[in-house]
Each structure stands twice: as structure tokens, then as C-alpha cells.
mmCIF file of C-alpha atoms in Angstrom:
data_model
loop_
_atom_site.group_PDB
_atom_site.id
_atom_site.type_symbol
_atom_site.label_atom_id
_atom_site.label_comp_id
_atom_site.label_asym_id
_atom_site.label_seq_id
_atom_site.Cartn_x
_atom_site.Cartn_y
_atom_site.Cartn_z
ATOM 1 C CA MET A 51 14.545 19.136 -10.794
ATOM 2 C CA SER A 52 12.822 17.745 -13.868
ATOM 3 C CA LYS A 53 10.892 14.507 -13.491
ATOM 4 C CA CYS A 54 11.163 13.037 -16.962
ATOM 5 C CA LEU A 55 12.144 9.623 -18.210
ATOM 6 C CA GLU A 56 15.744 9.910 -19.351
ATOM 7 C CA GLU A 57 16.101 6.279 -20.439
ATOM 8 C CA LEU A 58 14.228 3.040 -19.996
ATOM 9 C CA PRO A 59 15.329 0.811 -17.146
ATOM 10 C CA GLU A 60 17.058 -2.382 -18.311
ATOM 11 C CA TRP A 61 14.215 -4.529 -16.942
ATOM 12 C CA LEU A 62 11.660 -2.847 -19.215
ATOM 13 C CA ASP A 63 11.391 -4.253 -22.743
ATOM 14 C CA GLU A 64 11.802 -1.415 -25.255
ATOM 15 C CA PHE A 65 9.498 -3.011 -27.854
ATOM 16 C CA ARG A 66 6.683 -3.413 -25.319
ATOM 17 C CA TRP A 67 7.122 0.136 -24.054
ATOM 18 C CA ASP A 68 6.966 1.470 -27.615
ATOM 19 C CA GLN A 69 3.827 -0.604 -28.233
ATOM 20 C CA PHE A 70 2.253 0.831 -25.085
ATOM 21 C CA LYS A 71 2.986 4.366 -26.309
ATOM 22 C CA ILE A 72 1.431 3.516 -29.697
ATOM 23 C CA HIS A 73 -1.560 2.040 -27.864
ATOM 24 C CA ARG A 74 -1.997 5.225 -25.852
ATOM 25 C CA LYS A 75 -1.684 7.376 -28.955
ATOM 26 C CA SER A 76 -4.324 5.275 -30.736
ATOM 27 C CA MET A 77 -6.667 6.047 -27.822
ATOM 28 C CA ARG A 78 -5.906 9.755 -28.267
ATOM 29 C CA LYS A 79 -4.246 9.665 -24.837
ATOM 30 C CA LYS A 80 -0.677 10.475 -25.874
ATOM 31 C CA MET A 81 1.654 10.566 -22.886
ATOM 32 C CA THR A 82 3.585 13.596 -21.791
ATOM 33 C CA ASP A 83 7.174 13.100 -20.660
ATOM 34 C CA TYR A 84 5.978 13.332 -17.073
ATOM 35 C CA ALA A 85 3.252 10.732 -17.665
ATOM 36 C CA GLU A 86 5.889 8.347 -19.048
ATOM 37 C CA TYR A 87 7.981 8.931 -15.943
ATOM 38 C CA LEU A 88 4.993 8.256 -13.659
ATOM 39 C CA ILE A 89 4.037 5.017 -15.405
ATOM 40 C CA VAL A 90 7.623 3.704 -15.351
ATOM 41 C CA GLU A 91 7.796 4.518 -11.630
ATOM 42 C CA LYS A 92 4.512 2.645 -11.142
ATOM 43 C CA LEU A 93 5.974 -0.330 -13.030
ATOM 44 C CA ARG A 94 9.110 -0.138 -10.853
ATOM 45 C CA LYS A 95 6.934 -0.363 -7.731
ATOM 46 C CA PHE A 96 5.037 -3.346 -9.153
ATOM 47 C CA LYS A 97 8.351 -5.006 -10.098
ATOM 48 C CA ASP A 98 9.622 -4.522 -6.544
ATOM 49 C CA GLU A 99 6.428 -6.198 -5.309
ATOM 50 C CA GLY A 100 7.191 -9.242 -7.475
ATOM 51 C CA TYR A 101 5.160 -8.553 -10.618
ATOM 52 C CA ASP A 102 6.533 -8.681 -14.153
ATOM 53 C CA PRO A 103 6.314 -5.122 -15.537
ATOM 54 C CA ASN A 104 6.517 -6.328 -19.135
ATOM 55 C CA GLU A 105 3.560 -8.640 -18.634
ATOM 56 C CA LEU A 106 1.627 -5.785 -17.030
ATOM 57 C CA ILE A 107 2.225 -3.684 -20.155
ATOM 58 C CA ASP A 108 0.941 -6.526 -22.355
ATOM 59 C CA ILE A 109 -2.169 -6.874 -20.184
ATOM 60 C CA ALA A 110 -2.822 -3.125 -20.292
ATOM 61 C CA ILE A 111 -2.644 -3.139 -24.090
ATOM 62 C CA GLU A 112 -4.797 -6.249 -24.389
ATOM 63 C CA LYS A 113 -7.483 -4.852 -22.084
ATOM 64 C CA GLY A 114 -7.424 -1.379 -23.640
ATOM 65 C CA TRP A 115 -6.297 0.342 -20.445
ATOM 66 C CA GLN A 116 -4.591 3.722 -20.520
ATOM 67 C CA SER A 117 -2.387 2.869 -17.521
ATOM 68 C CA VAL A 118 -0.926 -0.231 -15.900
ATOM 69 C CA PHE A 119 -2.583 -2.104 -13.067
ATOM 70 C CA ILE A 120 -2.222 -5.440 -11.313
ATOM 71 C CA PRO A 121 -5.190 -7.645 -12.256
ATOM 72 C CA HIS A 122 -6.982 -8.945 -9.162
ATOM 73 C CA ASP A 123 -6.279 -12.582 -10.109
ATOM 74 C CA MET A 124 -2.542 -12.100 -10.781
ATOM 75 C CA LYS A 125 0.002 -13.433 -8.309
ATOM 76 C CA PRO A 126 3.501 -12.016 -7.826
ATOM 77 C CA VAL A 127 6.382 -14.113 -9.159
ATOM 78 C CA SER A 128 10.096 -14.126 -8.674
ATOM 79 C CA TYR A 129 11.601 -13.197 -12.010
ATOM 80 C CA THR A 130 14.727 -11.286 -11.035
ATOM 81 C CA HIS A 131 16.839 -14.015 -12.660
ATOM 82 C CA LEU A 132 15.191 -13.422 -16.055
ATOM 83 C CA ARG A 133 16.526 -11.016 -18.648
ATOM 84 C CA ALA A 134 14.404 -8.029 -19.720
ATOM 85 C CA HIS A 135 13.145 -9.785 -22.859
ATOM 86 C CA GLU A 136 11.976 -12.935 -21.016
ATOM 87 C CA THR A 137 8.744 -13.295 -19.103
ATOM 88 C CA PRO A 138 7.833 -15.916 -16.525
ATOM 89 C CA GLU A 139 5.321 -18.578 -17.437
ATOM 90 C CA HIS A 140 2.114 -18.661 -15.465
#
């Protein structure tokens, strides 16, 4: 069984994901298909814990990270009622 990202989940903003891939490429850390799969699965876990995966992508780009993490000062939010292109206000 191949573990590759077949399509983006509806809760993940396509523009942000593309920007993250460009960010990685600019760092000379281009993602393999499997790396994309792993990061989306990581974002899914964070989403299930109450964190906004799209905001986590923005933070990763802003901070120059090559992966996504939950900042130590970030609190989980309930955003399941928001559409993929909306983010909660903090």
C-alpha cells in the first residue's frame, strides 16, 4: 500500500499548502510525496486536538520552519464550524 497524498483534505487551504511547498523548496528541502503525506497526517492530528491546521502552516512559513509544530503559547480552539478558507481569531 502506497502512503502518498492523493488529494488535500477539505479542511486544508490549497493556497496555504502550495505556499508551504514553495517555502520548503526555497529552503532546498523539497518534499517527497511521502513527506507531504506525513505532514498532512500531522496536521490532521493537530486539527483533531483543536488546532487550526491552516494557521499552523502560516506560522511554520513565518518562522522559517521546515515542518509544522504547535507553538508553546498557542491554545486549541473550536473551529469545526468554520470553512477551510476561514481561520479563527485569537
